[in-house]
């Protein structure tokens, strides 16, 4: 089976500092794949490069059968790769409904857009109840839901989520993780970056552990969850 996303020997630098030092991994359609690792491992840099926001130094990115290197961010969204960024990056003065509309900025099918907004409200009923509220007034968890909903509005083949659990209460985090499982069951492929290794590995089909720009360990979510070195380094066990 050919992969939906194939990353080969990707290298990314900020000036002279190489943040991603030649990583390779694939994401098959229908899977949840997670990148875990501590601060500064290069996870966000990897997602920003896949989105076209950063230019790679070297390597090849193939998405849905097409090479993405050099493709601009809008075209990448158009091809089906959406990004819910770290820190959410919502438009705080705009309402929930307006933020969702913006997620569909490349689409012209207004009836289908409206249907998809309703679908997001079904997925996250609280967003529907507060649709006219400015997004800046939402709680952290609600803002995370909105960021995910906005990314889904482009109808992505692959949804990239950067630290969706960041700053959330355990209950909110549970809700976000359940939603990821639900989206997968609806057929959405997900690339999940998380510092919460326990939560991410519990639901991922495959995981990769990143350390200072490299993938140091890969396996199924279950294998990594039970791996002794992962448990010591990322799950706080002695
Ligand atoms: P975090 O969870 O903190 O976001 P991460 O694994 O996503 O960690 P990156 O944000 O990708 O890590 O950072 C990788 C490395 O690149 C770090 O050493 C970081 O300091 C560096 N870096 C990130 N952004 C920039 C930038 N804009 N300019 C220079 N260096 C950067």
Short mmCIF file of C-alpha atoms and ligand atoms in Angstrom, two decimals:
data_model
loop_
_atom_site.label_atom_id
_atom_site.label_comp_id
_atom_site.label_asym_id
_atom_site.label_seq_id
_atom_site.Cartn_x
_atom_site.Cartn_y
_atom_site.Cartn_z
CA UNK A 1 0.00 0.00 0.00
CA UNK A 2 1.39 3.41 -0.86
CA UNK A 3 1.46 5.87 1.99
CA UNK A 4 -0.71 8.99 2.07
CA UNK A 5 2.30 10.90 3.40
CA UNK A 6 5.92 9.92 2.92
CA UNK A 7 8.71 11.96 4.47
CA UNK A 8 12.22 11.02 3.38
CA UNK A 9 15.40 12.33 4.97
CA UNK A 10 13.85 15.67 5.85
CA UNK A 11 16.26 18.33 7.11
CA UNK A 12 15.19 21.78 8.26
CA UNK A 13 17.37 24.59 9.63
CA UNK A 14 16.88 28.01 11.18
CA UNK A 15 19.98 29.77 9.87
CA UNK A 16 22.89 27.59 10.93
CA UNK A 17 20.91 25.64 13.50
CA UNK A 18 19.59 22.38 12.14
CA UNK A 19 16.35 21.66 14.01
CA UNK A 20 15.39 18.57 11.96
CA UNK A 21 18.34 16.40 11.02
CA UNK A 22 17.17 13.91 8.43
CA UNK A 23 13.95 12.24 9.53
CA UNK A 24 11.91 9.68 7.58
CA UNK A 25 8.45 8.33 8.32
CA UNK A 26 5.19 7.49 6.60
CA UNK A 27 1.52 7.91 7.37
CA UNK A 28 -0.90 5.43 5.82
CA UNK A 29 -4.46 6.53 5.00
CA UNK A 30 -6.79 5.96 7.95
CA UNK A 31 -4.06 5.89 10.58
CA UNK A 32 -3.24 8.06 13.55
CA UNK A 33 0.52 8.57 13.69
CA UNK A 34 2.13 10.47 16.53
CA UNK A 35 5.44 12.28 16.95
CA UNK A 36 6.41 12.52 20.60
CA UNK A 37 9.44 14.02 22.31
CA UNK A 38 10.46 16.78 24.67
CA UNK A 39 10.60 20.53 24.00
CA UNK A 40 12.86 21.45 21.14
CA UNK A 41 12.96 17.97 19.58
CA UNK A 42 11.83 19.40 16.23
CA UNK A 43 8.20 18.26 16.15
CA UNK A 44 6.64 21.66 15.46
CA UNK A 45 9.33 22.41 12.90
CA UNK A 46 8.41 19.18 11.10
CA UNK A 47 4.71 20.09 10.94
CA UNK A 48 5.44 23.65 9.82
CA UNK A 49 7.60 22.29 7.01
CA UNK A 50 4.92 19.82 5.90
CA UNK A 51 2.48 22.78 5.78
CA UNK A 52 4.82 24.74 3.52
CA UNK A 53 5.49 27.42 6.15
CA UNK A 54 9.18 26.51 6.31
CA UNK A 55 11.41 25.44 3.43
CA UNK A 56 13.35 22.22 3.93
CA UNK A 57 17.11 22.18 3.60
CA UNK A 58 16.94 18.72 2.07
CA UNK A 59 14.65 15.74 1.75
CA UNK A 60 11.48 14.78 -0.02
CA UNK A 61 7.84 15.10 1.04
CA UNK A 62 5.31 13.09 -0.97
CA UNK A 63 1.64 13.61 -0.21
CA UNK A 64 -1.18 11.75 -1.94
CA UNK A 65 1.14 10.78 -4.78
CA UNK A 66 2.58 14.25 -5.39
CA UNK A 67 5.89 15.74 -4.31
CA UNK A 68 5.21 18.74 -2.08
CA UNK A 69 8.65 20.33 -1.90
CA UNK A 70 8.40 23.97 -2.94
CA UNK A 71 4.58 24.02 -2.86
CA UNK A 72 3.12 27.06 -1.07
CA UNK A 73 0.95 26.79 2.06
CA UNK A 74 -2.36 27.55 0.29
CA UNK A 75 -1.78 24.93 -2.37
CA UNK A 76 -0.88 22.41 0.31
CA UNK A 77 -4.20 23.02 2.08
CA UNK A 78 -5.92 22.70 -1.29
CA UNK A 79 -4.27 19.32 -1.80
CA UNK A 80 -5.73 18.11 1.47
CA UNK A 81 -3.20 18.72 4.22
CA UNK A 82 -4.52 20.84 7.10
CA UNK A 83 -2.70 22.06 10.20
CA UNK A 84 -4.10 22.93 13.60
CA UNK A 85 -1.11 24.84 14.96
CA UNK A 86 0.46 24.97 18.39
CA UNK A 87 -1.11 27.76 20.40
CA UNK A 88 -4.26 27.52 18.22
CA UNK A 89 -3.84 30.85 16.36
CA UNK A 90 -7.51 31.72 16.27
CA UNK A 91 -8.86 35.15 15.41
CA UNK A 92 -9.93 36.23 18.92
CA UNK A 93 -12.35 39.02 17.91
CA UNK A 94 -14.16 36.88 15.37
CA UNK A 95 -16.97 34.58 16.42
CA UNK A 96 -16.78 30.80 16.44
CA UNK A 97 -18.85 30.68 13.25
CA UNK A 98 -16.57 33.20 11.53
CA UNK A 99 -13.43 31.28 12.53
CA UNK A 100 -14.96 28.11 11.06
CA UNK A 101 -15.86 29.97 7.85
CA UNK A 102 -12.23 31.06 7.55
CA UNK A 103 -11.15 27.43 7.69
CA UNK A 104 -13.05 26.98 4.43
CA UNK A 105 -11.44 29.97 2.72
CA UNK A 106 -10.36 27.95 -0.30
CA UNK A 107 -13.79 26.43 -0.87
CA UNK A 108 -16.64 27.92 -2.85
CA UNK A 109 -19.38 25.34 -2.20
CA UNK A 110 -21.40 27.40 0.32
CA UNK A 111 -24.10 24.75 0.91
CA UNK A 112 -21.50 22.10 1.69
CA UNK A 113 -19.58 24.57 3.87
CA UNK A 114 -22.72 25.21 5.93
CA UNK A 115 -23.26 21.44 6.25
CA UNK A 116 -19.69 20.96 7.43
CA UNK A 117 -20.07 23.72 10.01
CA UNK A 118 -23.11 21.85 11.34
CA UNK A 119 -21.00 18.70 11.45
CA UNK A 120 -18.39 20.50 13.59
CA UNK A 121 -21.20 21.60 15.94
CA UNK A 122 -22.29 17.97 16.21
CA UNK A 123 -18.74 16.94 17.01
CA UNK A 124 -18.37 19.77 19.57
CA UNK A 125 -21.87 20.82 20.75
CA UNK A 126 -20.43 23.59 22.96
CA UNK A 127 -19.21 25.38 19.81
CA UNK A 128 -22.71 25.28 18.37
CA UNK A 129 -24.21 26.73 21.55
CA UNK A 130 -21.69 29.58 21.49
CA UNK A 131 -21.46 30.11 17.76
CA UNK A 132 -21.96 33.89 18.03
CA UNK A 133 -19.41 34.32 20.82
CA UNK A 134 -15.97 35.86 20.12
CA UNK A 135 -13.43 33.06 20.12
CA UNK A 136 -11.09 35.02 22.41
CA UNK A 137 -13.60 34.56 25.23
CA UNK A 138 -13.59 30.75 25.03
CA UNK A 139 -11.80 28.49 27.51
CA UNK A 140 -8.56 26.82 26.45
CA UNK A 141 -10.32 23.53 25.74
CA UNK A 142 -13.03 25.21 23.71
CA UNK A 143 -10.41 27.11 21.72
CA UNK A 144 -8.66 23.82 21.00
CA UNK A 145 -11.92 22.35 19.73
CA UNK A 146 -12.38 25.39 17.50
CA UNK A 147 -8.84 25.12 16.14
CA UNK A 148 -9.49 21.47 15.26
CA UNK A 149 -12.86 22.34 13.77
CA UNK A 150 -11.35 25.12 11.68
CA UNK A 151 -8.69 22.76 10.29
CA UNK A 152 -11.40 20.21 9.47
CA UNK A 153 -13.30 22.85 7.45
CA UNK A 154 -10.84 22.44 4.59
CA UNK A 155 -11.97 18.78 4.38
CA UNK A 156 -8.43 17.49 4.78
CA UNK A 157 -7.18 14.08 3.77
CA UNK A 158 -4.62 14.48 6.51
CA UNK A 159 -5.12 16.54 9.64
CA UNK A 160 -2.02 17.64 11.54
CA UNK A 161 -2.54 18.52 15.19
CA UNK A 162 0.21 20.28 17.14
CA UNK A 163 -0.08 19.69 20.88
CA UNK A 164 -3.86 19.69 21.14
CA UNK A 165 -3.68 18.80 24.86
CA UNK A 166 -1.47 21.74 25.80
CA UNK A 167 -2.76 23.65 28.81
CA UNK A 168 -5.97 21.63 29.09
CA UNK A 169 -7.56 20.13 32.18
CA UNK A 170 -7.54 16.30 32.32
CA UNK A 171 -11.24 16.21 31.43
CA UNK A 172 -10.81 18.49 28.41
CA UNK A 173 -7.78 16.52 27.32
CA UNK A 174 -9.82 13.33 27.51
CA UNK A 175 -12.49 14.94 25.33
CA UNK A 176 -9.93 16.02 22.72
CA UNK A 177 -8.39 12.54 22.64
CA UNK A 178 -11.84 10.95 22.26
CA UNK A 179 -12.53 13.31 19.37
CA UNK A 180 -9.31 12.25 17.65
CA UNK A 181 -10.42 8.61 17.96
CA UNK A 182 -13.84 9.53 16.58
CA UNK A 183 -12.35 11.44 13.63
CA UNK A 184 -10.20 8.43 12.83
CA UNK A 185 -13.24 6.17 12.89
CA UNK A 186 -14.87 8.57 10.39
CA UNK A 187 -11.88 8.04 8.10
CA UNK A 188 -9.72 11.10 8.82
CA UNK A 189 -5.99 10.42 8.82
CA UNK A 190 -4.16 12.23 11.62
CA UNK A 191 -0.58 13.23 12.34
CA UNK A 192 -0.49 14.12 16.02
CA UNK A 193 2.34 15.97 17.77
CA UNK A 194 2.17 15.63 21.54
CA UNK A 195 4.22 16.10 24.65
CA UNK A 196 1.68 13.99 26.50
CA UNK A 197 3.16 10.69 25.37
CA UNK A 198 0.79 8.53 27.38
CA UNK A 199 -2.32 10.01 25.77
CA UNK A 200 -0.87 10.11 22.27
CA UNK A 201 0.54 6.57 22.27
CA UNK A 202 -2.65 5.15 23.74
CA UNK A 203 -4.60 6.07 20.64
CA UNK A 204 -1.97 6.08 17.88
CA UNK A 205 -1.45 3.26 15.38
CA UNK A 206 2.21 4.23 15.06
CA UNK A 207 4.54 6.51 16.96
CA UNK A 208 7.96 8.03 16.51
CA UNK A 209 10.09 9.38 19.31
CA UNK A 210 12.04 12.52 18.37
CA UNK A 211 15.13 13.75 20.19
CA UNK A 212 17.10 16.81 19.09
CA UNK A 213 16.08 16.64 15.47
CA UNK A 214 16.15 12.89 14.93
CA UNK A 215 13.75 9.97 15.19
CA UNK A 216 15.36 7.69 17.77
CA UNK A 217 12.65 5.08 18.14
CA UNK A 218 9.59 3.99 16.15
CA UNK A 219 6.90 1.41 16.69
CA UNK A 220 3.22 0.78 17.14
CA UNK A 221 1.56 2.97 19.76
CA UNK A 222 1.15 -0.07 21.98
CA UNK A 223 4.80 -1.18 21.66
CA UNK A 224 6.11 2.29 22.47
CA UNK A 225 3.74 2.61 25.40
CA UNK A 226 5.30 -0.53 26.87
CA UNK A 227 8.88 0.26 25.88
CA UNK A 228 11.08 0.63 28.93
CA UNK A 229 13.14 3.56 27.63
CA UNK A 230 9.99 5.44 26.58
CA UNK A 231 8.41 4.81 29.97
CA UNK A 232 11.47 6.15 31.73
CA UNK A 233 12.03 9.19 29.52
CA UNK A 234 8.48 10.25 28.70
CA UNK A 235 6.09 8.63 31.10
CA UNK A 236 7.88 9.64 34.28
CA UNK A 237 8.76 6.15 35.53
CA UNK A 238 12.06 5.22 37.22
P1 LIG B 1 7.98 22.33 21.35
O1 LIG B 1 7.13 21.30 21.92
O2 LIG B 1 8.64 23.19 22.39
O3 LIG B 1 7.34 23.14 20.27
P2 LIG B 1 9.31 20.92 19.29
O4 LIG B 1 9.71 19.50 19.37
O5 LIG B 1 8.09 21.22 18.54
O6 LIG B 1 9.20 21.53 20.72
P3 LIG B 1 10.59 22.85 17.63
O7 LIG B 1 9.66 23.95 18.06
O8 LIG B 1 10.40 22.27 16.31
O9 LIG B 1 10.54 21.69 18.71
O10 LIG B 1 12.08 23.36 17.80
C1 LIG B 1 13.22 22.61 17.36
C2 LIG B 1 14.48 23.45 17.55
O11 LIG B 1 14.46 24.55 16.65
C3 LIG B 1 14.66 24.03 18.94
O12 LIG B 1 16.02 23.94 19.28
C4 LIG B 1 14.23 25.46 18.78
O13 LIG B 1 14.90 26.29 19.70
C5 LIG B 1 14.62 25.77 17.36
N1 LIG B 1 13.72 26.77 16.76
C6 LIG B 1 12.37 26.68 16.65
N2 LIG B 1 11.85 27.76 16.03
C7 LIG B 1 12.91 28.57 15.75
C8 LIG B 1 13.06 29.84 15.10
N3 LIG B 1 11.99 30.49 14.62
N4 LIG B 1 14.29 30.34 15.00
C9 LIG B 1 15.38 29.69 15.47
N5 LIG B 1 15.32 28.48 16.08
C10 LIG B 1 14.11 27.92 16.22
#
